[in-house]
mmCIF file of N, CA, C and O in Angstrom:
data_model
loop_
_atom_site.group_PDB
_atom_site.id
_atom_site.type_symbol
_atom_site.label_atom_id
_atom_site.label_comp_id
_atom_site.label_asym_id
_atom_site.label_seq_id
_atom_site.Cartn_x
_atom_site.Cartn_y
_atom_site.Cartn_z
ATOM 1 N N MET B 6 11.862 6.175 10.234
ATOM 2 C CA MET B 6 11.429 7.156 9.276
ATOM 3 C C MET B 6 11.172 6.440 7.960
ATOM 4 O O MET B 6 11.854 5.478 7.614
ATOM 5 N N GLY B 7 10.187 6.927 7.220
ATOM 6 C CA GLY B 7 9.862 6.271 5.971
ATOM 7 C C GLY B 7 9.489 7.261 4.883
ATOM 8 O O GLY B 7 9.105 8.391 5.150
ATOM 9 N N THR B 8 9.615 6.798 3.663
ATOM 10 C CA THR B 8 9.236 7.576 2.492
ATOM 11 C C THR B 8 8.324 6.719 1.640
ATOM 12 O O THR B 8 8.628 5.552 1.384
ATOM 13 N N THR B 9 7.200 7.293 1.230
ATOM 14 C CA THR B 9 6.266 6.588 0.363
ATOM 15 C C THR B 9 6.128 7.367 -0.936
ATOM 16 O O THR B 9 5.990 8.584 -0.919
ATOM 17 N N ARG B 10 6.171 6.633 -2.026
ATOM 18 C CA ARG B 10 6.096 7.239 -3.353
ATOM 19 C C ARG B 10 5.034 6.495 -4.156
ATOM 20 O O ARG B 10 4.955 5.272 -4.102
ATOM 21 N N PHE B 11 4.219 7.225 -4.895
ATOM 22 C CA PHE B 11 3.233 6.639 -5.789
ATOM 23 C C PHE B 11 3.740 6.820 -7.210
ATOM 24 O O PHE B 11 4.021 7.942 -7.633
ATOM 25 N N GLU B 12 3.844 5.719 -7.948
ATOM 26 C CA GLU B 12 4.336 5.765 -9.320
ATOM 27 C C GLU B 12 3.187 5.465 -10.280
ATOM 28 O O GLU B 12 2.478 4.477 -10.113
ATOM 29 N N ASP B 13 3.019 6.310 -11.282
ATOM 30 C CA ASP B 13 2.001 6.110 -12.303
ATOM 31 C C ASP B 13 2.526 5.095 -13.315
ATOM 32 O O ASP B 13 3.544 5.315 -13.961
ATOM 33 N N LEU B 14 1.842 3.977 -13.441
ATOM 34 C CA LEU B 14 2.235 2.938 -14.390
ATOM 35 C C LEU B 14 1.480 3.062 -15.706
ATOM 36 O O LEU B 14 1.705 2.278 -16.626
ATOM 37 N N GLY B 15 0.582 4.031 -15.779
ATOM 38 C CA GLY B 15 -0.234 4.194 -16.974
ATOM 39 C C GLY B 15 -1.422 3.262 -16.959
ATOM 40 O O GLY B 15 -1.515 2.341 -16.143
ATOM 41 N N HIS B 16 -2.375 3.526 -17.848
ATOM 42 C CA HIS B 16 -3.570 2.686 -17.992
ATOM 43 C C HIS B 16 -4.335 2.548 -16.676
ATOM 44 O O HIS B 16 -4.879 1.484 -16.371
ATOM 45 N N GLY B 17 -4.341 3.624 -15.860
ATOM 46 C CA GLY B 17 -5.086 3.605 -14.598
ATOM 47 C C GLY B 17 -4.448 2.779 -13.500
ATOM 48 O O GLY B 17 -5.099 2.444 -12.521
ATOM 49 N N ARG B 18 -3.171 2.450 -13.649
ATOM 50 C CA ARG B 18 -2.482 1.623 -12.649
ATOM 51 C C ARG B 18 -1.409 2.447 -11.950
ATOM 52 O O ARG B 18 -0.815 3.341 -12.544
ATOM 53 N N SER B 19 -1.176 2.125 -10.690
ATOM 54 C CA SER B 19 -0.144 2.791 -9.887
ATOM 55 C C SER B 19 0.615 1.768 -9.062
ATOM 56 O O SER B 19 0.131 0.659 -8.835
ATOM 57 N N ARG B 20 1.771 2.169 -8.633
ATOM 58 C CA ARG B 20 2.584 1.334 -7.736
ATOM 59 C C ARG B 20 2.915 2.186 -6.522
ATOM 60 O O ARG B 20 3.256 3.360 -6.647
ATOM 61 N N ILE B 21 2.830 1.585 -5.344
ATOM 62 C CA ILE B 21 3.246 2.244 -4.111
ATOM 63 C C ILE B 21 4.617 1.694 -3.750
ATOM 64 O O ILE B 21 4.795 0.475 -3.643
ATOM 65 N N VAL B 22 5.572 2.591 -3.545
ATOM 66 C CA VAL B 22 6.922 2.194 -3.140
ATOM 67 C C VAL B 22 7.183 2.846 -1.785
ATOM 68 O O VAL B 22 7.099 4.070 -1.647
ATOM 69 N N HIS B 23 7.453 2.034 -0.790
ATOM 70 C CA HIS B 23 7.729 2.557 0.552
ATOM 71 C C HIS B 23 9.092 2.065 1.010
ATOM 72 O O HIS B 23 9.413 0.881 0.856
ATOM 73 N N GLN B 24 9.868 2.980 1.552
ATOM 74 C CA GLN B 24 11.177 2.629 2.091
ATOM 75 C C GLN B 24 11.245 3.088 3.535
ATOM 76 O O GLN B 24 11.014 4.260 3.838
ATOM 77 N N SER B 25 11.528 2.155 4.429
ATOM 78 C CA SER B 25 11.699 2.462 5.849
ATOM 79 C C SER B 25 13.182 2.478 6.172
ATOM 80 O O SER B 25 13.932 1.611 5.711
ATOM 81 N N VAL B 26 13.587 3.455 6.977
ATOM 82 C CA VAL B 26 14.988 3.577 7.383
ATOM 83 C C VAL B 26 15.044 3.506 8.907
ATOM 84 O O VAL B 26 14.316 4.224 9.591
ATOM 85 N N PHE B 27 15.895 2.633 9.409
ATOM 86 C CA PHE B 27 16.038 2.446 10.849
ATOM 87 C C PHE B 27 17.427 2.875 11.282
ATOM 88 O O PHE B 27 18.378 2.843 10.489
ATOM 89 N N GLN B 28 17.549 3.250 12.529
ATOM 90 C CA GLN B 28 18.827 3.706 13.068
ATOM 91 C C GLN B 28 19.826 2.570 13.241
ATOM 92 O O GLN B 28 21.029 2.792 13.252
ATOM 93 N N SER B 29 19.300 1.352 13.369
ATOM 94 C CA SER B 29 20.195 0.207 13.561
ATOM 95 C C SER B 29 19.504 -1.069 13.101
ATOM 96 O O SER B 29 18.282 -1.108 12.939
ATOM 97 N N VAL B 30 20.294 -2.105 12.936
ATOM 98 C CA VAL B 30 19.753 -3.419 12.593
ATOM 99 C C VAL B 30 18.856 -3.908 13.725
ATOM 100 O O VAL B 30 17.799 -4.497 13.488
ATOM 101 N N ALA B 31 19.257 -3.631 14.957
ATOM 102 C CA ALA B 31 18.455 -4.047 16.107
ATOM 103 C C ALA B 31 17.083 -3.374 16.087
ATOM 104 O O ALA B 31 16.064 -4.010 16.384
ATOM 105 N N ASP B 32 17.035 -2.090 15.733
ATOM 106 C CA ASP B 32 15.752 -1.387 15.620
ATOM 107 C C ASP B 32 14.891 -2.019 14.532
ATOM 108 O O ASP B 32 13.696 -2.232 14.709
ATOM 109 N N ARG B 33 15.504 -2.313 13.397
ATOM 110 C CA ARG B 33 14.774 -2.946 12.298
ATOM 111 C C ARG B 33 14.225 -4.299 12.725
ATOM 112 O O ARG B 33 13.054 -4.610 12.525
ATOM 113 N N ASP B 34 15.075 -5.118 13.331
ATOM 114 C CA ASP B 34 14.654 -6.451 13.759
ATOM 115 C C ASP B 34 13.549 -6.376 14.803
ATOM 116 O O ASP B 34 12.612 -7.180 14.783
ATOM 117 N N GLY B 35 13.642 -5.399 15.706
ATOM 118 C CA GLY B 35 12.598 -5.219 16.718
ATOM 119 C C GLY B 35 11.265 -4.870 16.094
ATOM 120 O O GLY B 35 10.209 -5.364 16.517
ATOM 121 N N MET B 36 11.289 -4.031 15.070
ATOM 122 C CA MET B 36 10.057 -3.656 14.384
ATOM 123 C C MET B 36 9.441 -4.869 13.693
ATOM 124 O O MET B 36 8.233 -5.094 13.763
ATOM 125 N N ILE B 37 10.253 -5.670 13.051
ATOM 126 C CA ILE B 37 9.758 -6.871 12.372
ATOM 127 C C ILE B 37 9.174 -7.849 13.389
ATOM 128 O O ILE B 37 8.096 -8.416 13.179
ATOM 129 N N GLN B 38 9.856 -8.036 14.506
ATOM 130 C CA GLN B 38 9.383 -8.965 15.525
ATOM 131 C C GLN B 38 8.101 -8.486 16.193
ATOM 132 O O GLN B 38 7.346 -9.277 16.738
ATOM 133 N N SER B 39 7.828 -7.185 16.109
ATOM 134 C CA SER B 39 6.623 -6.638 16.742
ATOM 135 C C SER B 39 5.357 -6.972 15.963
ATOM 136 O O SER B 39 4.253 -6.692 16.414
ATOM 137 N N GLY B 40 5.503 -7.540 14.764
ATOM 138 C CA GLY B 40 4.346 -7.863 13.947
ATOM 139 C C GLY B 40 4.042 -6.797 12.907
ATOM 140 O O GLY B 40 2.979 -6.798 12.304
ATOM 141 N N MET B 41 4.967 -5.892 12.699
ATOM 142 C CA MET B 41 4.786 -4.806 11.747
ATOM 143 C C MET B 41 4.394 -5.318 10.368
ATOM 144 O O MET B 41 3.517 -4.758 9.721
ATOM 145 N N GLU B 42 5.031 -6.379 9.928
ATOM 146 C CA GLU B 42 4.762 -6.911 8.589
ATOM 147 C C GLU B 42 3.295 -7.304 8.443
ATOM 148 O O GLU B 42 2.658 -7.019 7.434
ATOM 149 N N ARG B 43 2.750 -7.921 9.460
ATOM 150 C CA ARG B 43 1.339 -8.332 9.440
ATOM 151 C C ARG B 43 0.437 -7.098 9.353
ATOM 152 O O ARG B 43 -0.517 -7.057 8.569
ATOM 153 N N GLY B 44 0.768 -6.067 10.112
ATOM 154 C CA GLY B 44 -0.017 -4.833 10.076
ATOM 155 C C GLY B 44 0.052 -4.142 8.725
ATOM 156 O O GLY B 44 -0.954 -3.642 8.219
ATOM 157 N N VAL B 45 1.233 -4.109 8.137
ATOM 158 C CA VAL B 45 1.390 -3.495 6.818
ATOM 159 C C VAL B 45 0.590 -4.272 5.782
ATOM 160 O O VAL B 45 -0.122 -3.688 4.960
ATOM 161 N N THR B 46 0.669 -5.581 5.827
ATOM 162 C CA THR B 46 -0.071 -6.423 4.887
ATOM 163 C C THR B 46 -1.572 -6.200 5.033
ATOM 164 O O THR B 46 -2.294 -6.069 4.034
ATOM 165 N N GLN B 47 -2.059 -6.124 6.259
ATOM 166 C CA GLN B 47 -3.482 -5.876 6.483
ATOM 167 C C GLN B 47 -3.888 -4.509 5.936
ATOM 168 O O GLN B 47 -4.963 -4.365 5.344
ATOM 169 N N GLY B 48 -3.033 -3.519 6.113
ATOM 170 C CA GLY B 48 -3.321 -2.186 5.582
ATOM 171 C C GLY B 48 -3.408 -2.188 4.067
ATOM 172 O O GLY B 48 -4.315 -1.570 3.486
ATOM 173 N N TYR B 49 -2.493 -2.872 3.405
ATOM 174 C CA TYR B 49 -2.540 -2.948 1.945
ATOM 175 C C TYR B 49 -3.750 -3.740 1.467
ATOM 176 O O TYR B 49 -4.346 -3.412 0.443
ATOM 177 N N ASP B 50 -4.135 -4.772 2.200
ATOM 178 C CA ASP B 50 -5.343 -5.531 1.840
ATOM 179 C C ASP B 50 -6.582 -4.625 1.912
ATOM 180 O O ASP B 50 -7.441 -4.662 1.030
ATOM 181 N N LYS B 51 -6.660 -3.801 2.959
ATOM 182 C CA LYS B 51 -7.786 -2.874 3.090
ATOM 183 C C LYS B 51 -7.768 -1.844 1.967
ATOM 184 O O LYS B 51 -8.817 -1.477 1.425
ATOM 185 N N LEU B 52 -6.590 -1.361 1.608
ATOM 186 C CA LEU B 52 -6.479 -0.408 0.507
ATOM 187 C C LEU B 52 -6.931 -1.060 -0.798
ATOM 188 O O LEU B 52 -7.663 -0.440 -1.584
ATOM 189 N N ASP B 53 -6.519 -2.303 -1.046
ATOM 190 C CA ASP B 53 -6.958 -3.031 -2.238
ATOM 191 C C ASP B 53 -8.485 -3.108 -2.294
ATOM 192 O O ASP B 53 -9.094 -2.844 -3.338
ATOM 193 N N ASP B 54 -9.114 -3.461 -1.175
ATOM 194 C CA ASP B 54 -10.577 -3.559 -1.122
ATOM 195 C C ASP B 54 -11.228 -2.210 -1.414
ATOM 196 O O ASP B 54 -12.199 -2.126 -2.173
ATOM 197 N N LEU B 55 -10.702 -1.151 -0.826
ATOM 198 C CA LEU B 55 -11.245 0.185 -1.042
ATOM 199 C C LEU B 55 -11.142 0.587 -2.512
ATOM 200 O O LEU B 55 -12.095 1.104 -3.098
ATOM 201 N N LEU B 56 -10.000 0.331 -3.110
ATOM 202 C CA LEU B 56 -9.810 0.709 -4.511
ATOM 203 C C LEU B 56 -10.739 -0.068 -5.439
ATOM 204 O O LEU B 56 -11.254 0.483 -6.411
ATOM 205 N N VAL B 57 -10.985 -1.332 -5.139
ATOM 206 C CA VAL B 57 -11.923 -2.119 -5.939
ATOM 207 C C VAL B 57 -13.324 -1.522 -5.820
ATOM 208 O O VAL B 57 -14.025 -1.344 -6.824
ATOM 209 N N ARG B 58 -13.730 -1.179 -4.601
ATOM 210 C CA ARG B 58 -15.064 -0.587 -4.410
ATOM 211 C C ARG B 58 -15.182 0.755 -5.123
ATOM 212 O O ARG B 58 -16.206 1.053 -5.748
ATOM 213 N N LEU B 59 -14.146 1.568 -5.057
ATOM 214 C CA LEU B 59 -14.167 2.861 -5.755
ATOM 215 C C LEU B 59 -14.258 2.675 -7.264
ATOM 216 O O LEU B 59 -14.996 3.390 -7.950
ATOM 217 N N GLN B 60 -13.510 1.716 -7.777
ATOM 218 C CA GLN B 60 -13.533 1.449 -9.215
ATOM 219 C C GLN B 60 -14.924 0.983 -9.641
ATOM 220 O O GLN B 60 -15.460 1.433 -10.658
ATOM 221 N N GLU B 61 -15.529 0.090 -8.863
ATOM 222 C CA GLU B 61 -16.875 -0.391 -9.172
ATOM 223 C C GLU B 61 -17.884 0.750 -9.108
ATOM 224 O O GLU B 61 -18.774 0.857 -9.954
ATOM 225 N N SER B 62 -17.741 1.618 -8.113
ATOM 226 C CA SER B 62 -18.638 2.763 -7.963
ATOM 227 C C SER B 62 -18.501 3.718 -9.149
ATOM 228 O O SER B 62 -19.502 4.214 -9.680
ATOM 229 N N ASN B 63 -17.283 3.955 -9.592
ATOM 230 C CA ASN B 63 -17.046 4.838 -10.738
ATOM 231 C C ASN B 63 -17.637 4.252 -12.013
ATOM 232 O O ASN B 63 -18.195 4.966 -12.834
ATOM 233 N N LYS B 64 -17.503 2.933 -12.187
ATOM 234 C CA LYS B 64 -18.073 2.280 -13.374
ATOM 235 C C LYS B 64 -19.596 2.391 -13.358
ATOM 236 O O LYS B 64 -20.225 2.652 -14.381
ATOM 237 N N ALA B 65 -20.204 2.189 -12.184
ATOM 238 C CA ALA B 65 -21.655 2.279 -12.073
ATOM 239 C C ALA B 65 -22.124 3.706 -12.341
ATOM 240 O O ALA B 65 -23.128 3.922 -13.038
ATOM 241 N N ALA B 66 -21.421 4.698 -11.844
ATOM 242 C CA ALA B 66 -21.793 6.092 -12.065
ATOM 243 C C ALA B 66 -21.648 6.483 -13.528
ATOM 244 O O ALA B 66 -22.424 7.286 -14.050
ATOM 245 N N ALA B 67 -20.685 5.921 -14.220
ATOM 246 C CA ALA B 67 -20.453 6.243 -15.628
ATOM 247 C C ALA B 67 -21.588 5.718 -16.513
ATOM 248 O O ALA B 67 -21.803 6.239 -17.605
ATOM 249 N N ARG B 68 -22.299 4.715 -16.055
ATOM 250 C CA ARG B 68 -23.396 4.149 -16.835
ATOM 251 C C ARG B 68 -24.613 5.065 -16.860
ATOM 252 O O ARG B 68 -25.477 4.921 -17.702
ATOM 253 N N TYR B 69 -24.704 5.998 -15.916
ATOM 254 C CA TYR B 69 -25.896 6.867 -15.806
ATOM 255 C C TYR B 69 -25.665 8.191 -16.444
ATOM 256 O O TYR B 69 -24.781 8.744 -16.718
#
């Protein structure tokens, strides 16, 4: 189970805070060994790319 929180840092910046809770250390270790970390990192990389494109699109639209 997990909880994700978005924190407003001001000046158009945000922080994502995610906390995962596992029933046991073995469950946690199994998730890590499954490659979860790589998948999470790839997801955040895709989110970073999307946000950059959205920001660029908003800047271009503001010029018109």
